[in-house]
Short mmCIF file of C-alpha atoms and ligand atoms in Angstrom, two decimals:
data_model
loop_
_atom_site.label_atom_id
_atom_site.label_comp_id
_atom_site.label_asym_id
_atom_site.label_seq_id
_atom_site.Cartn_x
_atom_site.Cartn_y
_atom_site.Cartn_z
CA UNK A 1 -37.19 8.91 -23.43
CA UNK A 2 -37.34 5.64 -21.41
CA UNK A 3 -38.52 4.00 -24.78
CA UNK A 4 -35.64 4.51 -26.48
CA UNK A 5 -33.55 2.58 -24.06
CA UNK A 6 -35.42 -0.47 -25.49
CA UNK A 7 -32.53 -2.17 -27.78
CA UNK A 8 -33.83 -2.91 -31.32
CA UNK A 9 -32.64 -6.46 -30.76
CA UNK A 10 -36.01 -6.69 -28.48
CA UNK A 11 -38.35 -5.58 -30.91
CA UNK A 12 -37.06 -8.39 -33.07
CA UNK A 13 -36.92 -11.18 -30.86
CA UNK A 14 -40.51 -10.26 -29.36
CA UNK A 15 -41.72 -11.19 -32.66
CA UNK A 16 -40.58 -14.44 -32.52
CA UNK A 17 -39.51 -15.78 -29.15
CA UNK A 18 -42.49 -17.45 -27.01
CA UNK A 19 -41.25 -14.99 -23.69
CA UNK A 20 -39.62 -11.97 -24.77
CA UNK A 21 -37.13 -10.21 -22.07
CA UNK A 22 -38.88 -7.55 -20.38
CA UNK A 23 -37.62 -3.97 -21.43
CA UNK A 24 -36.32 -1.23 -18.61
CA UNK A 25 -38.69 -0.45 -15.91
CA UNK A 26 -41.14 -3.15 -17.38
CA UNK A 27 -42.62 -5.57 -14.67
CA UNK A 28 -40.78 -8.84 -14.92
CA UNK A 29 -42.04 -11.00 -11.74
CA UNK A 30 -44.32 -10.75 -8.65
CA UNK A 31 -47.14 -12.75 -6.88
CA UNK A 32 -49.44 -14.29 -9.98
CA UNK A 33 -47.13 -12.28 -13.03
CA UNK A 34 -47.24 -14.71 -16.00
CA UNK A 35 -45.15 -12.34 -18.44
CA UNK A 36 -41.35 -12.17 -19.07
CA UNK A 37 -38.77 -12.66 -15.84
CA UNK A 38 -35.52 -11.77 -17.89
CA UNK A 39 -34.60 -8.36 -18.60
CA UNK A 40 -32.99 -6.57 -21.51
CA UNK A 41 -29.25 -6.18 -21.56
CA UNK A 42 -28.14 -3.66 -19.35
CA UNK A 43 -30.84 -4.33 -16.81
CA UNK A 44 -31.57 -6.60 -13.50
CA UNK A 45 -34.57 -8.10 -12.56
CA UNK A 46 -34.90 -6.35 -9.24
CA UNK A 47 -37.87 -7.61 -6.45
CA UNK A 48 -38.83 -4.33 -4.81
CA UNK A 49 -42.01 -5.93 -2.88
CA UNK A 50 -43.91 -9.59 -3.10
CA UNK A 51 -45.98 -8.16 -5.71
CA UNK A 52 -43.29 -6.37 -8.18
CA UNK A 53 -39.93 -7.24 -9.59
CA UNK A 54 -38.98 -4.64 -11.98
CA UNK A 55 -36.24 -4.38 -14.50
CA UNK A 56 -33.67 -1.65 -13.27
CA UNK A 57 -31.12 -0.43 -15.24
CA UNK A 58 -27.85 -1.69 -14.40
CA UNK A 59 -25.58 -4.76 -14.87
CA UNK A 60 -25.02 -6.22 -11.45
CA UNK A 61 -27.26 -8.75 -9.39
CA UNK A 62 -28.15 -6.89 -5.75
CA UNK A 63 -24.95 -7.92 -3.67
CA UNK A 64 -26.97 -7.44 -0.57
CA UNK A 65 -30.89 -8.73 0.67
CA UNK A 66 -31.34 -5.51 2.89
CA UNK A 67 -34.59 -3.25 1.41
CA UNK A 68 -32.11 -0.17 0.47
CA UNK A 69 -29.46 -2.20 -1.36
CA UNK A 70 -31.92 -4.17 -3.90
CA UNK A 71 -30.85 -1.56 -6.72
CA UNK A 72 -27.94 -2.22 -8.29
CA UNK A 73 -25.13 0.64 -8.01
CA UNK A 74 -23.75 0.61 -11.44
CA UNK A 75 -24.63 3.53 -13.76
CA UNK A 76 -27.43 3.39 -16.27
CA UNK A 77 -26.58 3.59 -20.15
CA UNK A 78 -28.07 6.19 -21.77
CA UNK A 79 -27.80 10.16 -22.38
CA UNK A 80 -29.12 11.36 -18.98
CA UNK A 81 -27.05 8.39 -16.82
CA UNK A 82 -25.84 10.57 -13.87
CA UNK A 83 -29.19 11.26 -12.77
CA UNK A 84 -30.87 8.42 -14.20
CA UNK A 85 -28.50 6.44 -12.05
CA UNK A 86 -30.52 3.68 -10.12
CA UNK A 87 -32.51 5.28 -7.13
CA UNK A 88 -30.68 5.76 -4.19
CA UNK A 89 -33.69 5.92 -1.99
CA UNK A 90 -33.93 4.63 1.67
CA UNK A 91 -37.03 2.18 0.78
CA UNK A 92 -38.99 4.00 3.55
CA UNK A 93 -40.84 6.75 2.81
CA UNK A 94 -40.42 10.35 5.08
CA UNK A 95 -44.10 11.71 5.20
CA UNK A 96 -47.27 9.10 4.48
CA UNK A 97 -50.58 10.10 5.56
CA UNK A 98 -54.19 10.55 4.86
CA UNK A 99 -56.56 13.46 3.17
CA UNK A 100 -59.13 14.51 6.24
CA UNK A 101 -61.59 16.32 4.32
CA UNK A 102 -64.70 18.29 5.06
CA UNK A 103 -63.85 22.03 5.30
CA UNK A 104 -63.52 21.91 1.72
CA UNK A 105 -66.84 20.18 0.84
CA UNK A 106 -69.29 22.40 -1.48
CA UNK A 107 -65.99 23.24 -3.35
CA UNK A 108 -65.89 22.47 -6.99
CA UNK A 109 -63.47 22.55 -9.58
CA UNK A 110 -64.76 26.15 -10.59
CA UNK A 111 -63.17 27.17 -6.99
CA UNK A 112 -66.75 27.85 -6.15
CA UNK A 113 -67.92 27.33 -2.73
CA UNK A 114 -70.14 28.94 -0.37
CA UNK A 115 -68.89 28.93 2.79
CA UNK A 116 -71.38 27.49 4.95
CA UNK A 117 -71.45 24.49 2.41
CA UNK A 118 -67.64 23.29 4.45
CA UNK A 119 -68.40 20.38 6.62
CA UNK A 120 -66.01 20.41 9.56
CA UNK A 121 -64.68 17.15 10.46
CA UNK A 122 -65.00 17.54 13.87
CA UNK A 123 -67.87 16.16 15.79
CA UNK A 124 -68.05 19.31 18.44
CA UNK A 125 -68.73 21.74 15.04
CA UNK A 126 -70.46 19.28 12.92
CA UNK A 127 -72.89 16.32 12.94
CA UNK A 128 -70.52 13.72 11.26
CA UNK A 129 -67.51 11.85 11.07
CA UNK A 130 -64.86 11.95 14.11
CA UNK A 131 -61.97 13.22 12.40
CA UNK A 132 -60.10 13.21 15.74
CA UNK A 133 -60.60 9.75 16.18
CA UNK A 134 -59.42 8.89 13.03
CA UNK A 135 -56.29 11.07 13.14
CA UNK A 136 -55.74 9.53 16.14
CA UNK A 137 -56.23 5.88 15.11
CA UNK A 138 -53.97 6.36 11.85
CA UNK A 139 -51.18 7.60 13.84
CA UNK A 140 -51.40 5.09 16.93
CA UNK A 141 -52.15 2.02 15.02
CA UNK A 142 -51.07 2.30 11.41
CA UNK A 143 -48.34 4.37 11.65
CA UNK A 144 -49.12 7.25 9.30
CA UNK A 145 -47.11 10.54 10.00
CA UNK A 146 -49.15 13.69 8.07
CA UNK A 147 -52.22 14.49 7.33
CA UNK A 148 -53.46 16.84 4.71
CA UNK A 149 -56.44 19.23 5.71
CA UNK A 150 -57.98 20.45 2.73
CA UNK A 151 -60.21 24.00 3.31
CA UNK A 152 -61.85 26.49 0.49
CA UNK A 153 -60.20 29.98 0.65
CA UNK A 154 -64.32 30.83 0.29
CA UNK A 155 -64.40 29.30 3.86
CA UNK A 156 -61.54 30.95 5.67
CA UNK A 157 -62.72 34.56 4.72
CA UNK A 158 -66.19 33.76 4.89
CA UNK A 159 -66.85 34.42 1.29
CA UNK A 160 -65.11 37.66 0.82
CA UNK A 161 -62.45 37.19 -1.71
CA UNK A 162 -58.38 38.42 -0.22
CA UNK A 163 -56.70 37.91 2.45
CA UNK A 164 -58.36 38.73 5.70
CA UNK A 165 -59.40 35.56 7.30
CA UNK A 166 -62.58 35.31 9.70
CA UNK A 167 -61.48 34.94 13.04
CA UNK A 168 -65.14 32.72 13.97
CA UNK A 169 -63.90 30.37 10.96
CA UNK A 170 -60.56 30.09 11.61
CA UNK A 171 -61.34 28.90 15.02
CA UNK A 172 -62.94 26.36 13.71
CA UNK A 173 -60.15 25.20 10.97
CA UNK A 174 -57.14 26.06 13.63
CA UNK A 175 -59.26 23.60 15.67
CA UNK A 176 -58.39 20.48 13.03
CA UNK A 177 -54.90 21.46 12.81
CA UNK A 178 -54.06 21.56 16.56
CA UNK A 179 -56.18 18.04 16.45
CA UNK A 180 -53.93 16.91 13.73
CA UNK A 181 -50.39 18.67 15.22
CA UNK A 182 -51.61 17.30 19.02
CA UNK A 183 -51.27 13.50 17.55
CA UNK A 184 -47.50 14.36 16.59
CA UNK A 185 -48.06 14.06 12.48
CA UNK A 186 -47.22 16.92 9.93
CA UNK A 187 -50.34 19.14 8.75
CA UNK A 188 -50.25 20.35 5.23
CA UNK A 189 -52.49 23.10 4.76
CA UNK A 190 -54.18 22.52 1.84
CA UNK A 191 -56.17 25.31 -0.25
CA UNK A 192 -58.78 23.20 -2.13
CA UNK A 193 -59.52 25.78 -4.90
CA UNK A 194 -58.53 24.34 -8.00
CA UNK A 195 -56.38 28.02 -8.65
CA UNK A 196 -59.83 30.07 -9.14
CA UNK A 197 -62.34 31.94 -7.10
CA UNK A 198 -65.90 31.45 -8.08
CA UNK A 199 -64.36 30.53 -11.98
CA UNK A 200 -61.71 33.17 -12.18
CA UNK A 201 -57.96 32.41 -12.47
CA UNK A 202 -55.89 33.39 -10.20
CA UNK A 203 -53.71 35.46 -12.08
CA UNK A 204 -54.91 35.23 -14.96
CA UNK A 205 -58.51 36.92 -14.87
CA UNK A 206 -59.58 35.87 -11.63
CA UNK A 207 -58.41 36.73 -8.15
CA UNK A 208 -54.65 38.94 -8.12
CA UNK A 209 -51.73 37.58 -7.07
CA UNK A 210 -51.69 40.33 -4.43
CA UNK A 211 -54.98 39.07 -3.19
CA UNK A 212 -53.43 35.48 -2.71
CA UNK A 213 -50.78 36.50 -1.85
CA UNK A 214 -52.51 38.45 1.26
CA UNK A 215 -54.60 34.79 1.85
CA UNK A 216 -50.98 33.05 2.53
CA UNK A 217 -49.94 35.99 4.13
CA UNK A 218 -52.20 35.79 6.86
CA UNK A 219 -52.40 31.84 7.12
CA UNK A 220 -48.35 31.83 7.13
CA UNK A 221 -48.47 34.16 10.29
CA UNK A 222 -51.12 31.90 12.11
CA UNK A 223 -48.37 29.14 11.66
CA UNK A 224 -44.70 30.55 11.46
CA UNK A 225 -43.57 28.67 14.51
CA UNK A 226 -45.39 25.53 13.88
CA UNK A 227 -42.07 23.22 12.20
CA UNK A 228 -44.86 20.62 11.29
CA UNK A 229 -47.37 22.95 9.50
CA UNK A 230 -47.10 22.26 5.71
CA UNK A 231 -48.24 25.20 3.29
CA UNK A 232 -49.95 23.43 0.03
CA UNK A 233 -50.15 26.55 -2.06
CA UNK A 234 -52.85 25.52 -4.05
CA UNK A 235 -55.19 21.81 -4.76
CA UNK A 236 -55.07 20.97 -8.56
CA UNK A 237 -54.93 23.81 -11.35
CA UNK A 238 -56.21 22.97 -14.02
CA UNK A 239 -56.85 24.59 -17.54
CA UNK A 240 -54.35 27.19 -16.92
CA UNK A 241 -54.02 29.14 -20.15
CA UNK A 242 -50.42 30.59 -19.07
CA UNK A 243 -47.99 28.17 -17.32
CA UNK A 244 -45.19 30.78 -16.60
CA UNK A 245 -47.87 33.59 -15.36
CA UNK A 246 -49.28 30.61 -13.07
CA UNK A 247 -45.47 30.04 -11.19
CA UNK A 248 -45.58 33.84 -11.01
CA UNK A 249 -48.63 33.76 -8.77
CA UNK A 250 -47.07 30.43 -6.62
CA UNK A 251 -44.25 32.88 -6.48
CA UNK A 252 -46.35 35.18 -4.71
CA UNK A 253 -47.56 32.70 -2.29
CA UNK A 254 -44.04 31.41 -1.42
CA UNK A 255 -42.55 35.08 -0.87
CA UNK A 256 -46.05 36.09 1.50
CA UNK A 257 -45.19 32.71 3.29
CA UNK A 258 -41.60 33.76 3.99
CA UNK A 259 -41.99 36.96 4.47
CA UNK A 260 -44.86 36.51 7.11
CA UNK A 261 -41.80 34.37 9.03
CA UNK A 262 -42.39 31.05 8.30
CA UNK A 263 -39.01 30.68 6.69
CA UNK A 264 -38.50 27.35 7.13
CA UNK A 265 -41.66 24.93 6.40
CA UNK A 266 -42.17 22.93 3.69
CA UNK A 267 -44.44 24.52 1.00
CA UNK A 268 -45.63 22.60 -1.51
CA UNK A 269 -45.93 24.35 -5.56
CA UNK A 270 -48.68 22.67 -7.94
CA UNK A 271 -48.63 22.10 -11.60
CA UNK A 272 -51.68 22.33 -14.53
CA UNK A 273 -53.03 19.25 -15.17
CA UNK A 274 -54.71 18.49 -12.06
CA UNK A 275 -51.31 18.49 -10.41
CA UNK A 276 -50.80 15.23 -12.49
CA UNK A 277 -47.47 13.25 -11.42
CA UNK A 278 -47.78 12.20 -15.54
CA UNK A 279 -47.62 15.28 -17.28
CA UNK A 280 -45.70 17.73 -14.77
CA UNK A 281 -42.97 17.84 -17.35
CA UNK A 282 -44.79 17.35 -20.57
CA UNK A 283 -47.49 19.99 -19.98
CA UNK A 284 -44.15 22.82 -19.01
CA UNK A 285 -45.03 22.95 -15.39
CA UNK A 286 -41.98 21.46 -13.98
CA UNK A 287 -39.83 23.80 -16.05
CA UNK A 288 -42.03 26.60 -14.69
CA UNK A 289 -42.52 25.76 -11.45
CA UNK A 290 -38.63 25.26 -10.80
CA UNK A 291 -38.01 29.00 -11.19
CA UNK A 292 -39.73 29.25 -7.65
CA UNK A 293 -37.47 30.26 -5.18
CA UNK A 294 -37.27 31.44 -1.39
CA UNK A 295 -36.80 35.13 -0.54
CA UNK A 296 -32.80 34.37 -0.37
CA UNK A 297 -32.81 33.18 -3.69
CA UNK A 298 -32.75 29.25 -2.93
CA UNK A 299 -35.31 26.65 -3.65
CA UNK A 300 -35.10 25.16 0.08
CA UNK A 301 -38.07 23.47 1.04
CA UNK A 302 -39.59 24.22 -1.96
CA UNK A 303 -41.36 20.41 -2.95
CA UNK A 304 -43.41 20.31 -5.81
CA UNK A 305 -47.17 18.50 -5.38
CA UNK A 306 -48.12 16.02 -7.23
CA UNK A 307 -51.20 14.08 -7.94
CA UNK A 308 -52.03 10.75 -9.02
CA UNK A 309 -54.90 7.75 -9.00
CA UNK A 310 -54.36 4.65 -10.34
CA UNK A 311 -58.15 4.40 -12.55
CA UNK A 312 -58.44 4.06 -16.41
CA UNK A 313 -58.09 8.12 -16.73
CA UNK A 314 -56.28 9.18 -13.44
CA UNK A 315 -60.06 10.56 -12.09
CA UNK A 316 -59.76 8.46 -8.56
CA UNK A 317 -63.33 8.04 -9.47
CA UNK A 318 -63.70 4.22 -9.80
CA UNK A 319 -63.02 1.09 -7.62
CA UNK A 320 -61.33 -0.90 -10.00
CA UNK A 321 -57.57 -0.01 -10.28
CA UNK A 322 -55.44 -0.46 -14.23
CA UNK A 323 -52.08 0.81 -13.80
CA UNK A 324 -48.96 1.38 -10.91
CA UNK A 325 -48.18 4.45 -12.76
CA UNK A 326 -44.29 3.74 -12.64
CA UNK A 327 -43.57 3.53 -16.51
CA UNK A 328 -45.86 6.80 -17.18
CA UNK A 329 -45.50 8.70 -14.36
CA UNK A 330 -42.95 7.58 -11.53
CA UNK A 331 -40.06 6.90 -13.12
CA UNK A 332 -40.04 9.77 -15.71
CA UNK A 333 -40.73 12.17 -13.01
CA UNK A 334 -38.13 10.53 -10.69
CA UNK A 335 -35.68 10.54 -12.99
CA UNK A 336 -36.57 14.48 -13.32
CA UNK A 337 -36.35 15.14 -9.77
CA UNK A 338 -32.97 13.56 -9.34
CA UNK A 339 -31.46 15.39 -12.27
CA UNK A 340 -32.49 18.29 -11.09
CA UNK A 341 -32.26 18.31 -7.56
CA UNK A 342 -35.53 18.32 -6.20
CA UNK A 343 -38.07 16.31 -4.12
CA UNK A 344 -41.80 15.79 -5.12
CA UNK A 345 -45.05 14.96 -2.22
CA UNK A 346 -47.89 13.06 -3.40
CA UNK A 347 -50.23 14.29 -1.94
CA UNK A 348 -53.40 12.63 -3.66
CA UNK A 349 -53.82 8.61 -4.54
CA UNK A 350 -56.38 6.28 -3.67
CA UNK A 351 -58.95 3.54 -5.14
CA UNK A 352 -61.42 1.36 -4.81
CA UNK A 353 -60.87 -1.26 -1.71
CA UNK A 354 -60.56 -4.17 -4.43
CA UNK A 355 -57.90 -6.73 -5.71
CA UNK A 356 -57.21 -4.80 -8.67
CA UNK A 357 -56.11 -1.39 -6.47
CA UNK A 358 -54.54 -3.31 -3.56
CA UNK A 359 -52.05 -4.60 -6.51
CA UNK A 360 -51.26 -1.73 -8.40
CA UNK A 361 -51.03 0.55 -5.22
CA UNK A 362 -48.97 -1.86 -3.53
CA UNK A 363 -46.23 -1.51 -6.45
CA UNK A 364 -46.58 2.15 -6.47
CA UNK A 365 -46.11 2.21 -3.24
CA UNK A 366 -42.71 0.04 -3.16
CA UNK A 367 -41.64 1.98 -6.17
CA UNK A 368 -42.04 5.49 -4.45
CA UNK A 369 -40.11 4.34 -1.69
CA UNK A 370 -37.33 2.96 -3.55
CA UNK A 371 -37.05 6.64 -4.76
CA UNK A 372 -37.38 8.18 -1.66
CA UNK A 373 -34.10 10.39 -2.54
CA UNK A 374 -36.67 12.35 -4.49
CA UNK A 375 -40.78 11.38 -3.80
CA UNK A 376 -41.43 12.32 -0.11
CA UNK A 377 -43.84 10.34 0.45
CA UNK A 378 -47.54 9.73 -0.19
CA UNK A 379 -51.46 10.80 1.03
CA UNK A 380 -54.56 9.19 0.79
CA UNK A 381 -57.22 10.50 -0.94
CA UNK A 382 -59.50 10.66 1.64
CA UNK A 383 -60.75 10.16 5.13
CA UNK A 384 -62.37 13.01 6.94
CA UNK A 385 -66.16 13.49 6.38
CA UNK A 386 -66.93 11.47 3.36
CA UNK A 387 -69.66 8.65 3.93
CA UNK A 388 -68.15 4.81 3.92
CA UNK A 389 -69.76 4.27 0.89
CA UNK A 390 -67.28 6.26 -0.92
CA UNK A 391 -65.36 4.82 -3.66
CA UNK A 392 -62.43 5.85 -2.40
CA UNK A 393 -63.10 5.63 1.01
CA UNK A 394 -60.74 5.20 3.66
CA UNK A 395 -62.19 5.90 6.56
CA UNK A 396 -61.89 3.49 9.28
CA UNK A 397 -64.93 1.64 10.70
CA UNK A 398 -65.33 2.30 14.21
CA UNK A 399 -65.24 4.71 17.27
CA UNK A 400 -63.09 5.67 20.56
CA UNK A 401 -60.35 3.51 20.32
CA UNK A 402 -61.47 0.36 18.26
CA UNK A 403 -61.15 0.63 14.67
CA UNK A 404 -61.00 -1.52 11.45
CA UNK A 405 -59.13 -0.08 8.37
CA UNK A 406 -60.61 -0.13 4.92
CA UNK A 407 -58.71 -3.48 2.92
CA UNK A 408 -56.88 -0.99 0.62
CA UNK A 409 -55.32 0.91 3.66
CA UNK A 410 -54.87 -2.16 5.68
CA UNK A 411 -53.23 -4.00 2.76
CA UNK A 412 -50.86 -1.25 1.63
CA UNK A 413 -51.48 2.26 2.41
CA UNK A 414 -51.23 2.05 5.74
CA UNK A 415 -46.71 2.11 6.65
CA UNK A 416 -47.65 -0.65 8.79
CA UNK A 417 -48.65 -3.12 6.04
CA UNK A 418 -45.30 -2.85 4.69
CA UNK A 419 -45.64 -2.55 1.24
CA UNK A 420 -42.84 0.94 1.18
CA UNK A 421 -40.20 -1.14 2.49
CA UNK A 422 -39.38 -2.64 -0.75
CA UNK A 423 -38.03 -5.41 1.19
CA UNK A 424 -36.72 -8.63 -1.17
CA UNK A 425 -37.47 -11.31 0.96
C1 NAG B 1 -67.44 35.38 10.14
O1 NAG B 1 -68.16 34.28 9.65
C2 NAG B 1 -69.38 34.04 10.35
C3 NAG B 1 -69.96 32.76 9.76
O2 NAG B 1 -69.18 31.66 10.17
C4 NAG B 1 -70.29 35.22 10.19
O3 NAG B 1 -71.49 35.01 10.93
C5 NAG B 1 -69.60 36.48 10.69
O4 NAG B 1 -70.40 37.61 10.43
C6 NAG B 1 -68.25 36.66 10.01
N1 NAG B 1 -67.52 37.74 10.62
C7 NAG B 1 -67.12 38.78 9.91
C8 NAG B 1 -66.37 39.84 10.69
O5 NAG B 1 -67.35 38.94 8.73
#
């Protein structure tokens, strides 16, 4: 769709001009770009960060130098141009935070975990990391405002597939979200099962939606009048054979959640894919998803969750990083969000702590927040009880109330380094 605002008159002078103009949403400038700096008609060269000037659509210069005003007003060409109209985002981001993980370690992507396999991040249950300390550290020195607390449904019912949570285990997990409510962020509650139980679908073979339904049920009534607890229905479907009969079961979860009398939190619905920010509308789960509604019929508070690493094949598996995702994935799904008037979280991204990543995540980052109208914000993938040697690692190096961020969080991730405020100059 974004292709075809390419003019033809491009495709014939690339062949034979030494610079061609860069096309819409193409990269034209930043620190150490050697490509085009001119944009097609009907676009502006646009700085949204040191590192990333990107051609907009629209046909005046920025009449102003503050962060929100670098996007021109004007109206884009082109048969969606009401809500592909330039972003009319704040350039800061509501909700950026970090993954604290370790109650959902021994999970894989079968939804398989045994429960005594969860490492609590939390030195008075566990031998390891100080998630505490690091909670604390993000907040008080970085700046970071939610944290996301992923736990297998295997570990809050101690193994026994439905709803009825065990009361010694949910001490324990309760125990990480007062931690993480206590230093003032959002907590998004984040089931880490991949929509399966021990390799059945919800839904769809597996687990019913009654019995997930009865899970939310009973974690929505442990939280109702906690503003800042976040429900994340479910971490990363994948392989789902039936899109539609998957929003049926997040349909389930949303009207336990309400009904139990949280009626106002955020909950957060997840797409196939592995939640992919890329393919949420080519793989039909946007279209699905959007058919989720609140007990009263309206889509309040409803986000969708979305999911997205910068590495050769969107794994968050290596240290080296190869695209910002905005052509592919940001401003397609942007675009979506606006036209249909909805808001998206990302609630996984990460790499390596290299040059390559603190570039491309560092553009991501300032393109997000120019569409904050629409993409909430962003989490870390992860912190909590991983080892330092982790690709992705961002933990923080250090203990009570000295730490040292990881280069990748320190450079951009972190709100204090700046790189969401899109600024110009
Ligand atoms: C709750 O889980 C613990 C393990 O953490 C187990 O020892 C206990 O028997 C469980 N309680 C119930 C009622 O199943």
């Amino acid at each position: 769709m974004l292709k075809t605002l390419v003019p033809l008159s491009l495709v014939v002078l690339g062949a034979s001009s030494v610079k061609a103009q860069a096309a819409v949403w193409a990269q034209c400038g930043g620190q150490g770009w050697t490509g085009a700096t001119t944009c097609v008609a009907g676009s502006v060269c646009t700085a949204l960060n040191d590192f990333y000037s990107q051609c907009i659509p629209g046909t005046a210069p920025p009449t102003s130098t503050s962060p929100t005003t670098g996007t021109p007003t004007s109206s884009a060409t082109g048969p969606s141009a009401s809500c592909a109209s330039p972003a009319p985002g704040s350039g800061t981001l509501k909700l950026v935070g970090v993954n604290i993980a370790g109650f959902d370690f021994g999970m894989d992507t079968t939804g398989t975990q045994m429960a005594s396999a969860a490492y609590p991040p939390l030195t008075q249950y566990f031998v390891g990391k100080d998630g505490k300390g690091q909670m604390t550290h993000f907040v008080n020195d970085d700046g970071y405002n939610v944290f996301r607390l992923p736990v297998g449904w295997q570990f809050l019912t101690n193994n026994v597939v439905g709803g009825t949570i065990n009361e010694t285990n949910l001490v324990e997990y309760d125990a990480l979200v007062q931690t993480c409510l206590a230093t003032g962020a959002s907590c998004i509650i984040d089931i880490h099962n991949y929509a399966r139980w021990n390799g059945g679908i919800i839904g769809q073979g597996g687990p019913t939606n009654a019995q997930f339904a009865a899970l939310w049920s009973a974690i929505a009534a442990q939280y109702k009048s906690t503003p800042k607890v976040i429900f994340g229905v479910m971490n990363e479907p994948h392989d789902i054979p039936d899109i539609k009969l998957w929003a049926g079961s997040v349909q389930a979860a949303v009207t336990a959640i309400r009904n139990a009398g949280a009626t106002t939190q955020m909950i957060l619905l997840p797409g196939n894919d592995w939640t992919s920010a890329q393919t949420f509308i080519s793989d039909g789960s946007a279209d699905a998803l959007k058919t989720v509604v609140n007990p009263d019929g309206s889509v309040t508070n409803l986000i969708f969750d979305v999911h997205k690493y910068l590495d050769s094949d969107n794994s968050g598996t290596h240290a080296e990083c190869v695209t910002n995702n905005i052509e592919e994935a940001w401003a397609p799904l942007a675009q979506w969000l606006r036209c249909n008037g909805r808001q998206a979280f990302n609630t996984e991204t990460g790499g390596g702590n290299t040059a390559s990543c603190i570039t491309y995540m560092c553009q991501q980052i300032a393109y997000q927040a120019q569409n904050s109208d629409v993409i909430l914000g962003y989490v870390g993938w992860a912190a909590g009880n991983f080892d330092v040697s982790y690709v992705l690692s961002e933990l923080p190096a250090g203990s009570g109330s000295s730490w040292t961020d990881t280069t990748l969080v320190s450079s951009c991730m972190a709100p204090k380094a700046g790189a969401q405020k899109g600024a110009t100059s």
